[in-house]
Coordinates of C-alpha atoms and ligand atoms in Angstrom, one line a residue:
X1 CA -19.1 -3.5 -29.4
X2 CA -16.6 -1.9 -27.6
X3 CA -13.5 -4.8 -26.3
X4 CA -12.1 -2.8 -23.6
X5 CA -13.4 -4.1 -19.8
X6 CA -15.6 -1.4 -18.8
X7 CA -15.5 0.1 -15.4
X8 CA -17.2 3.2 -13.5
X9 CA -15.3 5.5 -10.8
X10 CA -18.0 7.3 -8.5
X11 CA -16.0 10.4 -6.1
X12 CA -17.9 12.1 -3.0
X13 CA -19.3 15.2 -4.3
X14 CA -16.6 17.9 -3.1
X15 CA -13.4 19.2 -4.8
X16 CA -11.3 17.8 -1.8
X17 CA -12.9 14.2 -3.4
X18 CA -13.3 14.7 -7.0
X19 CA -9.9 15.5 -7.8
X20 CA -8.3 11.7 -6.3
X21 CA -10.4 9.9 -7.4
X22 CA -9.8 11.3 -10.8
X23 CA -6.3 10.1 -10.5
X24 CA -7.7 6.7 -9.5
X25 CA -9.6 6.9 -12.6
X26 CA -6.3 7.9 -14.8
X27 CA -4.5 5.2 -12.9
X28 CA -7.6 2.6 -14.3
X29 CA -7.1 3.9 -17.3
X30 CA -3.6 3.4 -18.1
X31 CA -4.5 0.0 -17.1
X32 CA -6.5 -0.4 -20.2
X33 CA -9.8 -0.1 -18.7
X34 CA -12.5 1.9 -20.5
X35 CA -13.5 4.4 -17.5
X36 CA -16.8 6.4 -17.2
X37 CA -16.4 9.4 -14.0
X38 CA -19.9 9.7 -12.9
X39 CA -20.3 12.9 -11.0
X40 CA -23.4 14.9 -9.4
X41 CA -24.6 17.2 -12.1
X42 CA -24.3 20.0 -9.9
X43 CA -20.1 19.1 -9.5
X44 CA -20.2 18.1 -12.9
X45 CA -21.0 21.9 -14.1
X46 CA -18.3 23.3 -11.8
X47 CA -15.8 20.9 -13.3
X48 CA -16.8 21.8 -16.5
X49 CA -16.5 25.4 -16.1
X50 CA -12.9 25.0 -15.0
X51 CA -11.7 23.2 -18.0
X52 CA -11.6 23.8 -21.4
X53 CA -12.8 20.2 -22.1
X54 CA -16.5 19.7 -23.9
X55 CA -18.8 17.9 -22.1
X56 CA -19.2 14.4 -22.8
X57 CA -15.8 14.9 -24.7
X58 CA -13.2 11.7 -23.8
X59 CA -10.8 13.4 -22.3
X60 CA -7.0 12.6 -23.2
X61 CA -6.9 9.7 -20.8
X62 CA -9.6 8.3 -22.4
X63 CA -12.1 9.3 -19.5
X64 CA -15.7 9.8 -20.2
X65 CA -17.3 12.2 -17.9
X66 CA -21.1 12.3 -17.3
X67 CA -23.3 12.9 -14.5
X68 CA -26.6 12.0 -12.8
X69 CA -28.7 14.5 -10.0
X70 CA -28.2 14.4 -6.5
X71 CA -31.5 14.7 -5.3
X72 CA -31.6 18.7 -4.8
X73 CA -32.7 20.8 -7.4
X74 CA -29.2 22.7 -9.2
X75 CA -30.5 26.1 -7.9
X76 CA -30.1 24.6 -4.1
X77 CA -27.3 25.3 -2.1
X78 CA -25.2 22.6 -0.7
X79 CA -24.2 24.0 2.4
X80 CA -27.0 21.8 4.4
X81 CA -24.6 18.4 4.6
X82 CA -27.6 16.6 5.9
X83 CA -29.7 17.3 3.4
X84 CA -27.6 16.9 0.7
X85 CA -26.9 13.3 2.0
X86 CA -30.5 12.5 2.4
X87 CA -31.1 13.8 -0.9
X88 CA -28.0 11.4 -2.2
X89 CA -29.2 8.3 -0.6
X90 CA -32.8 8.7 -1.7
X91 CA -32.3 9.6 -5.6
X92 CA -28.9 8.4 -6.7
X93 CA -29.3 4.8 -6.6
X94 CA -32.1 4.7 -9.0
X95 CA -30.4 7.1 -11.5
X96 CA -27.4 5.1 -11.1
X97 CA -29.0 1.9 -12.3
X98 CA -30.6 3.6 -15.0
X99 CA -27.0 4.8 -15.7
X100 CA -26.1 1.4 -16.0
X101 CA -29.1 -0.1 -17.6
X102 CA -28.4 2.4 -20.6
X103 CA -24.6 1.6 -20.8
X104 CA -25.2 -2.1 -21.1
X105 CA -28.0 -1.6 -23.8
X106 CA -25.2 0.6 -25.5
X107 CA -23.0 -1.9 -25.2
X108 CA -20.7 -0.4 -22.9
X109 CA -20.8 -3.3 -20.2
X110 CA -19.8 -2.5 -17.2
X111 CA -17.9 -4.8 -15.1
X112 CA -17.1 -3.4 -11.4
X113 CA -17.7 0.1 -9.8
X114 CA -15.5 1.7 -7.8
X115 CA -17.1 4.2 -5.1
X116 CA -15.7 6.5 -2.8
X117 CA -16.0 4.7 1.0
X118 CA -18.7 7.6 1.4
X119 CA -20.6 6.7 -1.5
X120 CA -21.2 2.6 -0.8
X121 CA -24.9 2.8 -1.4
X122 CA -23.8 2.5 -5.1
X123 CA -22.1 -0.7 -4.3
X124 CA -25.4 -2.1 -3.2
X125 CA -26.4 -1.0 -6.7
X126 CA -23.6 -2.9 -8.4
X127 CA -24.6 -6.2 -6.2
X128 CA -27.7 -6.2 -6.9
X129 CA -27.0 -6.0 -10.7
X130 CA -24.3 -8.7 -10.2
X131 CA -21.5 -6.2 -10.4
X132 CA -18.1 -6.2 -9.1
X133 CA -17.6 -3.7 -6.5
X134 CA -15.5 -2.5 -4.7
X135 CA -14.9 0.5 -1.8
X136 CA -12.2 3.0 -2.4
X137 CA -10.8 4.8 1.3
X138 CA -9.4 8.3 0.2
X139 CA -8.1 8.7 3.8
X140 CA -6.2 7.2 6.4
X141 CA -7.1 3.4 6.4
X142 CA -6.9 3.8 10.4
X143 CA -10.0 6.1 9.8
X144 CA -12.1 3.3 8.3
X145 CA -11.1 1.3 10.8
X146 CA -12.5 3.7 13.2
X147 CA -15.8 4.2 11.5
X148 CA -16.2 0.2 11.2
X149 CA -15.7 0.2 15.0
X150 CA -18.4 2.7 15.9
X151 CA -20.9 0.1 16.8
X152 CA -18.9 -1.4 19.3
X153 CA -17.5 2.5 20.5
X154 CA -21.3 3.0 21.1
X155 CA -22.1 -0.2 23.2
X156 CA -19.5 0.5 25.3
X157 CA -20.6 3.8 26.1
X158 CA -18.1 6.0 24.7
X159 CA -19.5 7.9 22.5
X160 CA -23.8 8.2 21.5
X161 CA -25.4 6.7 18.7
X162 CA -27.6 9.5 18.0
X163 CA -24.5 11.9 16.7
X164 CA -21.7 10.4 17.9
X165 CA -20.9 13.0 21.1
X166 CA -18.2 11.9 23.2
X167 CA -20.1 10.4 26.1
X168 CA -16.4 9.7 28.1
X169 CA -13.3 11.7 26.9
X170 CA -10.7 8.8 26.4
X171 CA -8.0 6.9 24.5
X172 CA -9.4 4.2 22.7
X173 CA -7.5 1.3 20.8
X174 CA -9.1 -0.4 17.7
X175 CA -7.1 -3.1 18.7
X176 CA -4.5 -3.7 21.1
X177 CA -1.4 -3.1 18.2
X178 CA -2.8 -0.3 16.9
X179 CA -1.6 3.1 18.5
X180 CA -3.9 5.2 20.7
X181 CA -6.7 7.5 19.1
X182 CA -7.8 10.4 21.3
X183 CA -11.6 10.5 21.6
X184 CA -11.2 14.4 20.9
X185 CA -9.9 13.1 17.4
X186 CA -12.7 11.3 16.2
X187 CA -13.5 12.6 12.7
X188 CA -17.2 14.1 13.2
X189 CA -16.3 15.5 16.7
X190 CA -14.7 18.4 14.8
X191 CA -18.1 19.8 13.9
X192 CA -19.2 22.2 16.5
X193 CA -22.9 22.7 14.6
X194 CA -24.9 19.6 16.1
X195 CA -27.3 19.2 13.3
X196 CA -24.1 18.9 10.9
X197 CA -22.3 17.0 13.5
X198 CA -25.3 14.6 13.7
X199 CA -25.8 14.4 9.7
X200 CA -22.0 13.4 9.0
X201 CA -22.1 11.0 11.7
X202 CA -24.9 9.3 10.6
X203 CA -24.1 9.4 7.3
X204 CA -20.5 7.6 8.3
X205 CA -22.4 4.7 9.9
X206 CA -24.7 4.2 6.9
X207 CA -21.8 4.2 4.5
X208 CA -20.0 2.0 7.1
X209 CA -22.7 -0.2 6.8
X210 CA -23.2 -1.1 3.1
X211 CA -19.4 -1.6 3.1
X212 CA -20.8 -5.0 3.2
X213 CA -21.4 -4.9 -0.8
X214 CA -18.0 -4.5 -1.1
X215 CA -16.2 -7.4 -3.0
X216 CA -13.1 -5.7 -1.9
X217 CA -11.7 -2.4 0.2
X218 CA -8.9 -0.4 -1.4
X219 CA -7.3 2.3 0.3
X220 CA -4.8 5.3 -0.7
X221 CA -2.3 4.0 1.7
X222 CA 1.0 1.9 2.2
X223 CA 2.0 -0.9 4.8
X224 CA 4.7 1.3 5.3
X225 CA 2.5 4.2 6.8
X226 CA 0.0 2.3 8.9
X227 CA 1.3 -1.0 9.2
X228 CA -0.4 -1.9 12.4
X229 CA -3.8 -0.9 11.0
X230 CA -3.4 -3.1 7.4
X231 CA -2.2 -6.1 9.9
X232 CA -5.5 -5.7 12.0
X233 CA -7.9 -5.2 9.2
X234 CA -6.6 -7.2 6.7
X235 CA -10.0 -6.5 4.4
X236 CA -8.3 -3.3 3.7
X237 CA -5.8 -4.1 0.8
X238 CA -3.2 -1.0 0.6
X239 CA -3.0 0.3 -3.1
X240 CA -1.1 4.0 -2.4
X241 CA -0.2 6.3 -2.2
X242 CA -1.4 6.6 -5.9
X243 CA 0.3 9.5 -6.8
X244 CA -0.6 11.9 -10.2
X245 CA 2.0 10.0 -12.5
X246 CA 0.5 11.0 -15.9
X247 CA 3.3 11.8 -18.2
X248 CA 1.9 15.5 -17.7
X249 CA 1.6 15.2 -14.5
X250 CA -1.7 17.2 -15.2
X251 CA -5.0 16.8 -12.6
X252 CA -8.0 16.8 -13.5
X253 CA -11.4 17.8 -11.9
X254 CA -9.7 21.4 -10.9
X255 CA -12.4 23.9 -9.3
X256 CA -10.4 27.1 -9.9
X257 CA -7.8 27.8 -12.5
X258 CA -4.2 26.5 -11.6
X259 CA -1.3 29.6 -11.4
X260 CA 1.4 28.0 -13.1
X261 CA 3.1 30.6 -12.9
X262 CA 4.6 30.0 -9.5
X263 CA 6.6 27.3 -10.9
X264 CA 8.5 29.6 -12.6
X265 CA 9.0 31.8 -9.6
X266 CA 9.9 28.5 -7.4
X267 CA 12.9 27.9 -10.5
X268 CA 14.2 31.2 -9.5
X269 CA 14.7 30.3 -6.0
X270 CA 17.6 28.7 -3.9
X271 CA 17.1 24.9 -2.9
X272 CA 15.5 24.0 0.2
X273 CA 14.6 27.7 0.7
X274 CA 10.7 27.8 0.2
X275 CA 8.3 27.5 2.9
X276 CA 5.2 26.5 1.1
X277 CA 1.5 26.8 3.0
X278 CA -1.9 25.5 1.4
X279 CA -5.1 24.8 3.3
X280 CA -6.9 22.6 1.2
X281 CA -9.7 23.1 -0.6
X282 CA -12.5 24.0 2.3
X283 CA -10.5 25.3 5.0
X284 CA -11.4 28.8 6.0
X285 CA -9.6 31.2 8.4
X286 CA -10.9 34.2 9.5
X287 CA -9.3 37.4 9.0
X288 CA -7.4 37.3 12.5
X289 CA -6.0 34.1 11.6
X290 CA -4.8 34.8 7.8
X291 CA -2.8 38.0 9.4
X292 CA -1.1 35.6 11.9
X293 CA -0.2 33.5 9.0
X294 CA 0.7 36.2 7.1
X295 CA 2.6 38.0 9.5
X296 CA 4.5 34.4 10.8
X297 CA 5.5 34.3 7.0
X298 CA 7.2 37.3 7.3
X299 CA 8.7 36.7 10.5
X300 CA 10.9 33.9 8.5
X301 CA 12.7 36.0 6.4
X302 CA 12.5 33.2 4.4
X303 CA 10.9 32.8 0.7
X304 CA 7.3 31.3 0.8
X305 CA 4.4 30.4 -1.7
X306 CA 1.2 30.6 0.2
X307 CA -2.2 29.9 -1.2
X308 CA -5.2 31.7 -1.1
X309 CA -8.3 30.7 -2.4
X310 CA -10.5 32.6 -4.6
X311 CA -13.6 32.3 -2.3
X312 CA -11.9 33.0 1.0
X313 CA -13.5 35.8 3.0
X314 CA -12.8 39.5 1.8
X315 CA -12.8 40.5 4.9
X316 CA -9.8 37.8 5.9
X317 CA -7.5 39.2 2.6
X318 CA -8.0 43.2 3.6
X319 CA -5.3 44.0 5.3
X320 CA -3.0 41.8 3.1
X321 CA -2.2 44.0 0.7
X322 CA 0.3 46.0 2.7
X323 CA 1.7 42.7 3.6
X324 CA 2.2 41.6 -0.6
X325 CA 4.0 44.9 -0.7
X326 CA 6.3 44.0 2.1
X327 CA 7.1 40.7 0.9
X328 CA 6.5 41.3 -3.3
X329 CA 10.7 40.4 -3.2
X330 CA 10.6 37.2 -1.7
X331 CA 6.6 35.9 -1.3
X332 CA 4.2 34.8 -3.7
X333 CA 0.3 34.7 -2.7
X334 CA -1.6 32.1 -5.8
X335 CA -5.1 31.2 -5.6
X336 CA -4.8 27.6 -6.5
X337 CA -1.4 25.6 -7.3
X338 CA -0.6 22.7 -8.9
X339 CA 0.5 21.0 -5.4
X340 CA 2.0 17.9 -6.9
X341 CA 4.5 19.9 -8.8
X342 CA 4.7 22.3 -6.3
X343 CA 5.9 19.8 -3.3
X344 CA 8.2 17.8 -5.9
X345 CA 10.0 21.1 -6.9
X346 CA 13.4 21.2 -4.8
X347 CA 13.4 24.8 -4.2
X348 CA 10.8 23.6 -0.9
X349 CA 11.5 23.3 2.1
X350 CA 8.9 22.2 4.1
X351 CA 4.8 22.2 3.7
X352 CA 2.4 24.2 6.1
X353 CA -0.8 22.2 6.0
X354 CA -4.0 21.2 7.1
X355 CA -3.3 17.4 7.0
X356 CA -5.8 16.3 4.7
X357 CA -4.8 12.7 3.3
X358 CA -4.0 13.6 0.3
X359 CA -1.6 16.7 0.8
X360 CA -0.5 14.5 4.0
X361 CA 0.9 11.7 1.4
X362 CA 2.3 14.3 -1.3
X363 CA 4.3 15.7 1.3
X364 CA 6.0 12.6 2.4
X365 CA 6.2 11.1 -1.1
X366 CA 8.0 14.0 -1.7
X367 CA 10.2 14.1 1.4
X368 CA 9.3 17.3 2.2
X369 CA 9.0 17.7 6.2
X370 CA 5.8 19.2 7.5
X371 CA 4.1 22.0 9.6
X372 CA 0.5 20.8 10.8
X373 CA -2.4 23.3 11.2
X374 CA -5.4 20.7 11.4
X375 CA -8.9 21.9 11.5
X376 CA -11.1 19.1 10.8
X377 CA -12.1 15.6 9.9
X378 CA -9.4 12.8 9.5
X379 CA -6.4 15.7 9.6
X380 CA -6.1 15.5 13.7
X381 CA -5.5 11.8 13.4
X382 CA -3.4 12.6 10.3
X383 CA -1.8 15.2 12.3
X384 CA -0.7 12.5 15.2
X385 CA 0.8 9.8 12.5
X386 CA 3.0 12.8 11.0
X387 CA 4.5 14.2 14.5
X388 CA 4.3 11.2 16.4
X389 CA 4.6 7.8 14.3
X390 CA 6.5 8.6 11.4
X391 CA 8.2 12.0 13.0
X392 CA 8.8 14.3 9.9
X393 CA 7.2 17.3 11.0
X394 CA 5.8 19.3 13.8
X395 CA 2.1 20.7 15.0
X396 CA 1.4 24.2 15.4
X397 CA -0.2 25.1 19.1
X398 CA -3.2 27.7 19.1
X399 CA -2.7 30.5 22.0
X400 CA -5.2 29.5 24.4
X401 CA -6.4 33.0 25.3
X402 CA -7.2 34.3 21.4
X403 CA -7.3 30.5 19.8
X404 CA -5.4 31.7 17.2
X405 CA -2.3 30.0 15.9
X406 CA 0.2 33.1 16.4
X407 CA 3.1 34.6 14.2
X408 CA 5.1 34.0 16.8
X409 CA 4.6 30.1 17.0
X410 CA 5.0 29.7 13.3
X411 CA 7.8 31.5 13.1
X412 CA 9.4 28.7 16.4
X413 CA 8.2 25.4 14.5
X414 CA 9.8 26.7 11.2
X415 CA 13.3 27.0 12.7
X416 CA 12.7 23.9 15.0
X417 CA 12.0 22.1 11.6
X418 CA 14.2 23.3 9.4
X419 CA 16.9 23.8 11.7
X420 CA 17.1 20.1 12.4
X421 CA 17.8 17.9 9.7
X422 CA 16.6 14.5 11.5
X423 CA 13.0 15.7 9.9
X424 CA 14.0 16.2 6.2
X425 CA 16.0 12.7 6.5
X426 CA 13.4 10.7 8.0
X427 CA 11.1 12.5 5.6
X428 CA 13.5 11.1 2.3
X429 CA 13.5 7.8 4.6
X430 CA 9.8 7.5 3.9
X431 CA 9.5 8.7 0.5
X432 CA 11.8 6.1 -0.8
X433 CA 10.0 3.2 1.2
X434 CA 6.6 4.5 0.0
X435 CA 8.4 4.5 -3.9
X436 CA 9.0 1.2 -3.7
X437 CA 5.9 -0.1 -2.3
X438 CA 4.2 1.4 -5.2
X439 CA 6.9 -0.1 -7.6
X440 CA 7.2 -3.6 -6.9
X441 CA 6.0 -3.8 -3.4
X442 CA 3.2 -4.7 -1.7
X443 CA 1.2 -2.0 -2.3
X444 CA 2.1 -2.8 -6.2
X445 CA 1.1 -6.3 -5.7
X446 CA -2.1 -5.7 -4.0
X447 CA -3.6 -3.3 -7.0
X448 CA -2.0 -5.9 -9.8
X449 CA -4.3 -8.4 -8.0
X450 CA -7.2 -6.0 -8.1
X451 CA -6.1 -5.5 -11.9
X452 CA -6.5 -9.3 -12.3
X453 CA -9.4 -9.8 -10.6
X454 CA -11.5 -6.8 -12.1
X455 CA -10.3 -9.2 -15.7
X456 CA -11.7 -12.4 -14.6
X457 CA -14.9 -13.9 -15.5
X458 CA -17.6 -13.6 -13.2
X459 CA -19.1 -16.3 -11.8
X460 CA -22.3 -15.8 -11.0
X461 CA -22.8 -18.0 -7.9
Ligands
NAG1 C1 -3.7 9.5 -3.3 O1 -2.8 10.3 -2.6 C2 -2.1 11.1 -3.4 C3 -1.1 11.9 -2.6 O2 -0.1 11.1 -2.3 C4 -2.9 12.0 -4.2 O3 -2.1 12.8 -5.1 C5 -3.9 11.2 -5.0 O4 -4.7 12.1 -5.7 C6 -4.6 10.3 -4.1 N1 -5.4 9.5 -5.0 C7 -6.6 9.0 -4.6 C8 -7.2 8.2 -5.7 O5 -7.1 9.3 -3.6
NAG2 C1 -4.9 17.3 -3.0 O1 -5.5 18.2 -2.1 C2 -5.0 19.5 -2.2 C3 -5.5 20.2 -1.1 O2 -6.8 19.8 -0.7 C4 -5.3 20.1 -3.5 O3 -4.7 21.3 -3.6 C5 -4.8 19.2 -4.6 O4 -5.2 19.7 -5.8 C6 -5.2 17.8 -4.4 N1 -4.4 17.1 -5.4 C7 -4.7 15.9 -5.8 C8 -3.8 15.3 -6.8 O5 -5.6 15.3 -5.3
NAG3 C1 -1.3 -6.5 0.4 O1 -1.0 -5.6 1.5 C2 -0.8 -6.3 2.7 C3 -0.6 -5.3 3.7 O2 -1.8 -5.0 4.3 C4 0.4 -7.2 2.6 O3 0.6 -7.8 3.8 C5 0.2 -8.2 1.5 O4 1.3 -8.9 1.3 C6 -0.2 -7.5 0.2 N1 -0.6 -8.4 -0.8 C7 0.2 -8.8 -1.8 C8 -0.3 -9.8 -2.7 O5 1.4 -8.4 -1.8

């Protein structure tokens, strides 16, 4: 029988998910915890495709990767959210506790589950197998805070419960220390399709909901970043941000191939020089708005690293190649980079993104200042705590005639941000507060407790 405390690490089923919470899986494994990574078998091949590992194979953190259905047959596209999520809810908690069931009888007990704050129905699963549980929040902590307030946004009339729609455009404050949140910055409002709008809204509330079979609610945070958010919910224990600190420095759970290459290329050039620009993993611009981008890179004379993905239109890259030939002396396109390394490297300068979380936090753990192009979800909100709480970058305004985000207005906010050094200073500011909270401070103590707790003997009440 195996002696190491067994736990199991469930991710929402898209690349923007899969990949952190592999790192809170590494990060439970160096903590000598035996981890099993249960993914959907249809996220499970694509992982598996993109690594060289065999399935089923411990990886060399000790990870074992398997995978249950998600209710849709593998054939089936994913595209319909509110399907999918149906789907999810309907069939994954049985195969879950089958999952389980055969574990135990294998001997591989497991003692807490730890599922995404989208995934919570598993948590209900864990409770009612008298398993620890507990809720991990990729994102902002000040969006959990939101979605746990929806009830009370819908008896008030400000928004309606069918799909969330803003019934009266407004500031609202989640309470009265917390900072403003526009209405128009509400996570699911950024869907313009109603039915999807509807789905992810609904599906927030029921994952809201069975929050309540949490034991305990982590989040990918620090004090330091939201502080008046952790002192008005203090449920939500700040762990982050957990950064990839694997000797290697290696992540897991890539989709496409990394280019390594460009670290190479970013040695080569001078410090503080590179603008780097990545949109995440789902983003898509048309092809009006990659030219812009493209042509606002060229604009800064300046050496960039840009990323674009393998499945972005065709139609948005034509017209790019006379811009690579242009800029082949002092740009690199890559399809996927190793974005940790990339934003550590000191040849950076600053990082044009989309304000997801997670490329949110590498930037400032970094102290690399930032350039904001949000297009969805949490990365509005995310968008106001970079440029207006903690000040180390600036937004990027769309032209209101075209909607586009011009050449022209990249090419302002990259001098505006570079040529100011308040941004990059406030940005080291926050990089070595956020270091030490995961050192020895109190982001440190709170996951040592979870360490400890996770260890102690269950008492079944
Ligand atoms: C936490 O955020 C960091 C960025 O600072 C990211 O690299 C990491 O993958 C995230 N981890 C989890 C578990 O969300
Ligand atoms: C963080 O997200 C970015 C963009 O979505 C992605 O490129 C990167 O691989 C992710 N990294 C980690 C460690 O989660
Ligand atoms: C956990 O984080 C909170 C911030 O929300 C902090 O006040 C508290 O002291 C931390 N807990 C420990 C044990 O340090």
């Amino acid at each position: 029988m195996d002696t190491l405390v067994h736990v199991l690490v469930i991710p929402v089923p898209a690349q923007g998910h899969v990949i952190p919470m592999m790192e809170l899986a590494k990060k439970l494994a160096r903590h000598g915890f035996k981890v099993t990574f249960v993914n959907t078998d249809f996220i499970h091949t694509v992982v598996m495709n993109a690594s060289t590992k065999n399935e089923e194979e411990d990886d060399d953190d000790g990870i074992r990767q398997v995978s249950i259905p998600d209710g849709l047959e593998l054939g089936d596209t994913r595209t319909n959210f509110g399907r999918l999520s149906e789907a999810m809810q309907r069939v994954m908690p049985q195969k879950l506790e089958e999952l389980i069931e055969k574990m135990n009888a294998d001997g591989m007990k497991i003692k807490c589950v730890f599922a995404d704050n989208c995934m919570t129905w598993a948590l209900g699963v864990a409770k009612k197998m008298g398993i620890k549980g507990v809720a991990f929040c990729p994102a902002p902590a000040t969006s959990l805070a939101l979605f746990s307030t929806i009830p009370k946004l819908i008896s008030d009339g400000i928004i309606n419960s069918n799909d969330g729609s803003i019934l009266r455009q407004q500031e609202v404050h989640l309470s009265p220390k917390m900072p403003a949140i526009s209405t128009e910055t509400f996570p699911w409002v950024c869907f313009t399709d109603m039915d999807l709008r509807r789905s992810a809204f609904q599906h927030f509330v029921t994952s809201t909901e069975d929050l309540r079979y949490a034991d305990k609610i982590i989040s990918n945070s620090s004090v330091e970043l939201e502080p008046e958010t952790f002192s008005s919910f203090p449920n939500m224990l700040p762990v982050g941000p957990l950064l990839a600190t694997n000797t290697r420095g290696n992540q897991g759970g890539n989709f496409w191939p990394e280019d390594l290459a460009c670290l190479s290329w970013l040695d080569q050039q001078p410090v503080s020089s590179v603008i780097y620009a990545a949109f995440g993993s789902s983003s898509s611009h048309d092809q009006k708005q990659v030219l812009e981008i493209a042509l606002g890179l060229e604009l800064t004379g300046k050496p960039f690293l840009w990323v674009v993905r393998p499945d972005t239109d065709k139609e948005a890259t034509e017209g790019l190649a006379s811009f690579e030939e242009r800029t082949v002396s002092r740009g690199r396109m890559v399809s996927w980079a190793p974005q940790e390394k990339v934003l550590r490297h000191p040849s950076v300068a600053c990082f044009v993104t989309h304000c997801g979380w997670n490329s949110t936090l590498q930037g400032v753990s970094n102290g690399v200042p930032l350039i904001c192009f949000p297009y969805s979800a949490d990365q509005f909100l995310n968008k106001r705590f970079i440029c207006d709480s903690w000040k180390v970058g600036l937004g990027l305004e769309k032209d209101e005639s075209t909607g586009l985000v011009r050449k022209h207005e990249i090419l302002t906010k990259v001098n505006q941000l570079l040529g100011d050094k308040i941004y990059k200073s406030r940005a080291m500011d926050m990089k070595e507060k956020l270091l030490h909270s995961v050192r020895e401070g109190s982001s440190y103590r709170n996951w040592s407790n979870i360490v400890e707790w996770i260890n102690e003997e269950q008492v079944i009440a």
